[in-house]
Amino acid sequence: MAGGAARVRVDGFNGGQLPSRDVIRSIRIVRDTFPAEHHSAENDGIDIVTQAGIGPIRGGFSTRVRDSVFSGSNPFVDIKAPERTQNFDVNIGGAIVPNKSSFSLFIGGRKQFDTPVATFTTEAGKVSQLLGRRPNDGWNANGMFDYNLPASHVLRLGYSQNYSSRSNLGVGGFDLEERAYSNQTWGNQLRMQEAGPVGRNAFLNTRLQWRLYRTDSTSQIEAQTIRVLDGFTRGGAQVTGGVDQKDIELSSDLNYVRGIHTMRTGIQLEGRHYRTDSHSNYLGTYIFSSTDDFLIGKARNYTRRIGDPLISFAHLEGAVYVQDDLRLRPNLTFSPGLRYELQTHVHDLTGFGPRLGLTWSPGRNGGTTIRTSYGIFYNWLGTNVYEQTLRVNGIRQQEINIVNPAYPEP
């Protein structure tokens, strides 16, 4: 109903495990993303709200196995590459004290591999070769506990952890087996929420989220790269280091209803510390236009990245908004709003985004709704863009490019 690009929020948080239907109190499909509470107008949303202390304790187990013995052949190569996927999921949850507290626990695992096929050109002609298996293993676990506080407030705590390990990456096609590298990823996330009424006409929803993310990459061999266009690529993958990222996010929304007004205001703050020592092409790459040029040592280009790959920075991005839905008539609502956003590493204080909306139901039964909206939106400058701005600034790191270099010493 919301479309394939819809973003799902559970109790105000993006992502995470979908709750059991026993604990779902309401589901709201948001088709109009122009109100000031929304950062982006690109995706419709689905808001799921759960309720503490309801539903019996239930559990489940599922597993799935898929093997290449049941798969068809690849029409582009003569070799059938073996592959296999095994997944399992275990979950349990329900009320601890009826109408007071509840919990949920989920554990999932994945064991998977495929086998890349290298298709490259030698002096003897085109060759297809089955390479080593490419494992992709991992697991994830998350748990949630919620508790009904006095005065109809609810407290929720959630924690999740995941790990992923992948090996023999970067091979297949023109890339030979020696180009392999491995990657490992760790993630931790802690979520806290406190929500409930404030007085008779207001409702406050406050959320705090902490995330820790780490990834590391390692090449199978340390060697210079030789790339022959439409022929083969051999040598080391030349990737090392990784990313260490810590995020903390605080969001709070206040709803207030009085007369014809349904007002909403809120604040969002996200702080991030980002450290990376990722390094690539640090031993250099030779590029040859053809196999014949490679045989006579006539290189077209030599590239290499030199300098210090270590980058560390912290930044803060935030937003504040106010919105009012004015019910001018039973079938006519006017929605003015204003949102303001800023980032500490973008020196621009003009991020005011006005929002306007008009909703009209012309029929008596309300079966048809006509909505028109207007708004100005700002996208955040991504961490990866800012990282590259610092990394390749001509001082910290430089990209060497030599045309028609000598081979094997540039």
GROMACS .gro file of N, CA, C and O in nm, residues 64-137:
model
  296
   64ARG      N    1   1.662  -2.231   0.605
   64ARG     CA    2   1.649  -2.239   0.460
   64ARG      C    3   1.782  -2.283   0.401
   64ARG      O    4   1.888  -2.236   0.444
   65VAL      N    5   1.776  -2.371   0.304
   65VAL     CA    6   1.895  -2.419   0.234
   65VAL      C    7   1.870  -2.409   0.084
   65VAL      O    8   1.766  -2.454   0.036
   66ARG      N    9   1.963  -2.348   0.015
   66ARG     CA   10   1.954  -2.340  -0.131
   66ARG      C   11   2.089  -2.383  -0.187
   66ARG      O   12   2.193  -2.332  -0.147
   67ASP      N   13   2.088  -2.476  -0.282
   67ASP     CA   14   2.212  -2.531  -0.337
   67ASP      C   15   2.210  -2.517  -0.489
   67ASP      O   16   2.104  -2.525  -0.553
   68SER      N   17   2.328  -2.501  -0.546
   68SER     CA   18   2.339  -2.481  -0.691
   68SER      C   19   2.303  -2.606  -0.770
   68SER      O   20   2.289  -2.598  -0.892
   69VAL      N   21   2.289  -2.719  -0.703
   69VAL     CA   22   2.249  -2.840  -0.776
   69VAL      C   23   2.112  -2.822  -0.839
   69VAL      O   24   2.078  -2.888  -0.938
   70PHE      N   25   2.032  -2.730  -0.782
   70PHE     CA   26   1.899  -2.703  -0.837
   70PHE      C   27   1.896  -2.582  -0.930
   70PHE      O   28   1.790  -2.541  -0.976
   71SER      N   29   2.012  -2.520  -0.954
   71SER     CA   30   2.018  -2.399  -1.035
   71SER      C   31   2.053  -2.432  -1.179
   71SER      O   32   2.115  -2.535  -1.208
   72GLY      N   33   2.017  -2.342  -1.267
   72GLY     CA   34   2.051  -2.358  -1.407
   72GLY      C   35   2.195  -2.318  -1.435
   72GLY      O   36   2.267  -2.270  -1.347
   73SER      N   37   2.240  -2.339  -1.557
   73SER     CA   38   2.377  -2.307  -1.597
   73SER      C   39   2.387  -2.162  -1.641
   73SER      O   40   2.290  -2.101  -1.687
   74ASN      N   41   2.507  -2.106  -1.628
   74ASN     CA   42   2.535  -1.971  -1.675
   74ASN      C   43   2.562  -1.977  -1.825
   74ASN      O   44   2.656  -2.044  -1.869
   75PRO      N   45   2.483  -1.908  -1.907
   75PRO     CA   46   2.503  -1.918  -2.052
   75PRO      C   47   2.630  -1.851  -2.102
   75PRO      O   48   2.668  -1.871  -2.218
   76PHE      N   49   2.699  -1.771  -2.017
   76PHE     CA   50   2.815  -1.697  -2.063
   76PHE      C   51   2.947  -1.770  -2.038
   76PHE      O   52   3.051  -1.730  -2.089
   77VAL      N   53   2.945  -1.876  -1.957
   77VAL     CA   54   3.066  -1.954  -1.931
   77VAL      C   55   3.034  -2.102  -1.945
   77VAL      O   56   2.919  -2.143  -1.932
   78ASP      N   57   3.139  -2.182  -1.968
   78ASP     CA   58   3.121  -2.326  -1.987
   78ASP      C   59   3.122  -2.403  -1.856
   78ASP      O   60   3.099  -2.524  -1.856
   79ILE      N   61   3.153  -2.335  -1.745
   79ILE     CA   62   3.168  -2.402  -1.616
   79ILE      C   63   3.049  -2.367  -1.526
   79ILE      O   64   3.008  -2.252  -1.518
   80LYS      N   65   2.994  -2.469  -1.460
   80LYS     CA   66   2.890  -2.444  -1.361
   80LYS      C   67   2.955  -2.426  -1.225
   80LYS      O   68   3.019  -2.517  -1.172
   81ALA      N   69   2.940  -2.309  -1.166
   81ALA     CA   70   3.007  -2.275  -1.041
   81ALA      C   71   2.920  -2.316  -0.924
   81ALA      O   72   2.804  -2.275  -0.914
   82PRO      N   73   2.971  -2.396  -0.830
   82PRO     CA   74   2.891  -2.437  -0.714
   82PRO      C   75   2.866  -2.320  -0.619
   82PRO      O   76   2.950  -2.231  -0.603
   83GLU      N   77   2.749  -2.321  -0.556
   83GLU     CA   78   2.715  -2.220  -0.456
   83GLU      C   79   2.615  -2.281  -0.359
   83GLU      O   80   2.544  -2.376  -0.392
   84ARG      N   81   2.608  -2.221  -0.240
   84ARG     CA   82   2.519  -2.276  -0.137
   84ARG      C   83   2.488  -2.165  -0.036
   84ARG      O   84   2.574  -2.086   0.000
   85THR      N   85   2.363  -2.163   0.012
   85THR     CA   86   2.320  -2.067   0.113
   85THR      C   87   2.244  -2.142   0.222
   85THR      O   88   2.153  -2.220   0.192
   86GLN      N   89   2.281  -2.119   0.348
   86GLN     CA   90   2.212  -2.175   0.462
   86GLN      C   91   2.181  -2.063   0.561
   86GLN      O   92   2.272  -1.992   0.605
   87ASN      N   93   2.054  -2.049   0.595
   87ASN     CA   94   2.011  -1.947   0.691
   87ASN      C   95   1.932  -2.013   0.803
   87ASN      O   96   1.864  -2.114   0.781
   88PHE      N   97   1.939  -1.954   0.922
   88PHE     CA   98   1.850  -1.998   1.029
   88PHE      C   99   1.811  -1.877   1.114
   88PHE      O  100   1.888  -1.782   1.128
   89ASP      N  101   1.690  -1.879   1.168
   89ASP     CA  102   1.638  -1.773   1.253
   89ASP      C  103   1.569  -1.836   1.373
   89ASP      O  104   1.494  -1.933   1.360
   90VAL      N  105   1.592  -1.779   1.493
   90VAL     CA  106   1.527  -1.821   1.616
   90VAL      C  107   1.471  -1.697   1.684
   90VAL      O  108   1.542  -1.596   1.695
   91ASN      N  109   1.346  -1.703   1.728
   91ASN     CA  110   1.288  -1.588   1.797
   91ASN      C  111   1.196  -1.635   1.908
   91ASN      O  112   1.136  -1.743   1.902
   92ILE      N  113   1.187  -1.552   2.012
   92ILE     CA  114   1.096  -1.576   2.123
   92ILE      C  115   1.058  -1.441   2.182
   92ILE      O  116   1.139  -1.348   2.183
   93GLY      N  117   0.937  -1.428   2.227
   93GLY     CA  118   0.892  -1.302   2.286
   93GLY      C  119   0.750  -1.310   2.336
   93GLY      O  120   0.677  -1.405   2.306
   94GLY      N  121   0.713  -1.210   2.414
   94GLY     CA  122   0.578  -1.203   2.468
   94GLY      C  123   0.575  -1.125   2.598
   94GLY      O  124   0.675  -1.062   2.638
   95ALA      N  125   0.462  -1.127   2.665
   95ALA     CA  126   0.444  -1.050   2.788
   95ALA      C  127   0.512  -1.119   2.905
   95ALA      O  128   0.499  -1.240   2.924
   96ILE      N  129   0.586  -1.041   2.985
   96ILE     CA  130   0.642  -1.090   3.111
   96ILE      C  131   0.539  -1.074   3.223
   96ILE      O  132   0.506  -1.168   3.294
   97VAL      N  133   0.489  -0.951   3.237
   97VAL     CA  134   0.378  -0.921   3.327
   97VAL      C  135   0.267  -0.862   3.240
   97VAL      O  136   0.289  -0.759   3.176
   98PRO      N  137   0.151  -0.926   3.233
   98PRO     CA  138   0.045  -0.875   3.144
   98PRO      C  139   0.015  -0.728   3.169
   98PRO      O  140   0.004  -0.683   3.283
   99ASN      N  141   0.006  -0.654   3.055
   99ASN     CA  142  -0.023  -0.511   3.056
   99ASN      C  143   0.081  -0.429   3.130
   99ASN      O  144   0.056  -0.312   3.164
  100LYS      N  145   0.198  -0.489   3.156
  100LYS     CA  146   0.302  -0.416   3.228
  100LYS      C  147   0.437  -0.420   3.156
  100LYS      O  148   0.500  -0.316   3.136
  101SER      N  149   0.483  -0.538   3.118
  101SER     CA  150   0.615  -0.548   3.056
  101SER      C  151   0.617  -0.666   2.960
  101SER      O  152   0.541  -0.761   2.974
  102SER      N  153   0.708  -0.658   2.863
  102SER     CA  154   0.724  -0.765   2.764
  102SER      C  155   0.865  -0.761   2.709
  102SER      O  156   0.942  -0.668   2.734
  103PHE      N  157   0.898  -0.864   2.631
  103PHE     CA  158   1.034  -0.875   2.576
  103PHE      C  159   1.027  -0.946   2.442
  103PHE      O  160   0.928  -1.010   2.407
  104SER      N  161   1.137  -0.935   2.367
  104SER     CA  162   1.153  -1.013   2.245
  104SER      C  163   1.301  -1.038   2.224
  104SER      O  164   1.386  -0.955   2.261
  105LEU      N  165   1.335  -1.152   2.166
  105LEU     CA  166   1.473  -1.191   2.139
  105LEU      C  167   1.478  -1.259   2.004
  105LEU      O  168   1.397  -1.347   1.974
  106PHE      N  169   1.576  -1.219   1.922
  106PHE     CA  170   1.591  -1.274   1.787
  106PHE      C  171   1.738  -1.304   1.763
  106PHE      O  172   1.826  -1.221   1.793
  107ILE      N  173   1.767  -1.421   1.708
  107ILE     CA  174   1.903  -1.459   1.670
  107ILE      C  175   1.897  -1.520   1.530
  107ILE      O  176   1.813  -1.608   1.503
  108GLY      N  177   1.982  -1.473   1.442
  108GLY     CA  178   1.986  -1.525   1.306
  108GLY      C  179   2.128  -1.549   1.261
  108GLY      O  180   2.222  -1.481   1.303
  109GLY      N  181   2.147  -1.648   1.175
  109GLY     CA  182   2.280  -1.680   1.124
  109GLY      C  183   2.277  -1.707   0.975
  109GLY      O  184   2.174  -1.740   0.918
  110ARG      N  185   2.392  -1.690   0.911
  110ARG     CA  186   2.403  -1.710   0.766
  110ARG      C  187   2.537  -1.777   0.736
  110ARG      O  188   2.641  -1.736   0.785
  111LYS      N  189   2.533  -1.883   0.656
  111LYS     CA  190   2.655  -1.948   0.608
  111LYS      C  191   2.636  -1.967   0.458
  111LYS      O  192   2.548  -2.041   0.414
  112GLN      N  193   2.720  -1.903   0.380
  112GLN     CA  194   2.695  -1.893   0.237
  112GLN      C  195   2.827  -1.892   0.162
  112GLN      O  196   2.930  -1.846   0.212
  113PHE      N  197   2.826  -1.944   0.040
  113PHE     CA  198   2.942  -1.930  -0.047
  113PHE      C  199   2.896  -1.936  -0.192
  113PHE      O  200   2.792  -1.995  -0.225
  114ASP      N  201   2.970  -1.872  -0.278
  114ASP     CA  202   2.958  -1.892  -0.421
  114ASP      C  203   3.098  -1.910  -0.477
  114ASP      O  204   3.197  -1.896  -0.405
  115THR      N  205   3.109  -1.944  -0.604
  115THR     CA  206   3.239  -1.973  -0.665
  115THR      C  207   3.253  -1.888  -0.791
  115THR      O  208   3.185  -1.915  -0.891
  116PRO      N  209   3.337  -1.786  -0.788
  116PRO     CA  210   3.352  -1.702  -0.906
  116PRO      C  211   3.427  -1.774  -1.019
  116PRO      O  212   3.505  -1.866  -0.995
  117VAL      N  213   3.400  -1.729  -1.140
  117VAL     CA  214   3.465  -1.782  -1.259
  117VAL      C  215   3.543  -1.670  -1.325
  117VAL      O  216   3.487  -1.563  -1.354
  118ALA      N  217   3.671  -1.691  -1.345
  118ALA     CA  218   3.755  -1.592  -1.415
  118ALA      C  219   3.753  -1.622  -1.564
  118ALA      O  220   3.771  -1.736  -1.607
  119THR      N  221   3.729  -1.518  -1.643
  119THR     CA  222   3.732  -1.530  -1.788
  119THR      C  223   3.833  -1.429  -1.840
  119THR      O  224   3.808  -1.308  -1.836
  120PHE      N  225   3.949  -1.476  -1.885
  120PHE     CA  226   4.057  -1.386  -1.923
  120PHE      C  227   4.123  -1.435  -2.051
  120PHE      O  228   4.097  -1.545  -2.099
  121THR      N  229   4.210  -1.350  -2.104
  121THR     CA  230   4.275  -1.378  -2.232
  121THR      C  231   4.424  -1.400  -2.211
  121THR      O  232   4.489  -1.322  -2.141
  122THR      N  233   4.477  -1.506  -2.270
  122THR     CA  234   4.621  -1.534  -2.266
  122THR      C  235   4.672  -1.540  -2.410
  122THR      O  236   4.597  -1.517  -2.506
  123GLU      N  237   4.799  -1.575  -2.423
  123GLU     CA  238   4.855  -1.589  -2.558
  123GLU      C  239   4.784  -1.700  -2.635
  123GLU      O  240   4.775  -1.696  -2.757
  124ALA      N  241   4.733  -1.799  -2.560
  124ALA     CA  242   4.666  -1.911  -2.626
  124ALA      C  243   4.519  -1.882  -2.657
  124ALA      O  244   4.453  -1.963  -2.721
  125GLY      N  245   4.467  -1.770  -2.610
  125GLY     CA  246   4.328  -1.735  -2.635
  125GLY      C  247   4.249  -1.716  -2.507
  125GLY      O  248   4.305  -1.701  -2.398
  126LYS      N  249   4.117  -1.721  -2.519
  126LYS     CA  250   4.028  -1.697  -2.406
  126LYS      C  251   4.021  -1.820  -2.317
  126LYS      O  252   4.008  -1.932  -2.364
  127VAL      N  253   4.027  -1.797  -2.184
  127VAL     CA  254   4.029  -1.906  -2.086
  127VAL      C  255   3.923  -1.877  -1.980
  127VAL      O  256   3.908  -1.765  -1.933
  128SER      N  257   3.847  -1.982  -1.942
  128SER     CA  258   3.754  -1.975  -1.829
  128SER      C  259   3.806  -2.067  -1.721
  128SER      O  260   3.833  -2.185  -1.747
  129GLN      N  261   3.818  -2.016  -1.599
  129GLN     CA  262   3.878  -2.093  -1.491
  129GLN      C  263   3.794  -2.077  -1.365
  129GLN      O  264   3.757  -1.966  -1.326
  130LEU      N  265   3.764  -2.190  -1.299
  130LEU     CA  266   3.690  -2.188  -1.174
  130LEU      C  267   3.785  -2.150  -1.061
  130LEU      O  268   3.887  -2.215  -1.040
  131LEU      N  269   3.750  -2.044  -0.985
  131LEU     CA  270   3.835  -1.996  -0.877
  131LEU      C  271   3.789  -2.056  -0.745
  131LEU      O  272   3.695  -2.134  -0.738
  132GLY      N  273   3.856  -2.017  -0.637
  132GLY     CA  274   3.823  -2.069  -0.504
  132GLY      C  275   3.689  -2.016  -0.454
  132GLY      O  276   3.637  -1.914  -0.501
  133ARG      N  277   3.633  -2.086  -0.359
  133ARG     CA  278   3.504  -2.046  -0.303
  133ARG      C  279   3.512  -1.909  -0.237
  133ARG      O  280   3.616  -1.870  -0.182
  134ARG      N  281   3.399  -1.837  -0.240
  134ARG     CA  282   3.391  -1.704  -0.182
  134ARG      C  283   3.292  -1.708  -0.065
  134ARG      O  284   3.172  -1.689  -0.084
  135PRO      N  285   3.339  -1.732   0.059
  135PRO     CA  286   3.248  -1.745   0.173
  135PRO      C  287   3.188  -1.609   0.213
  135PRO      O  288   3.251  -1.504   0.198
  136ASN      N  289   3.068  -1.616   0.267
  136ASN     CA  290   2.999  -1.498   0.319
  136ASN      C  291   2.920  -1.545   0.442
  136ASN      O  292   2.807  -1.593   0.430
  137ASP      N  293   2.980  -1.533   0.559
  137ASP     CA  294   2.921  -1.584   0.682
  137ASP      C  295   2.890  -1.468   0.776
  137ASP      O  296   2.956  -1.363   0.773
   0.00000   0.00000   0.00000
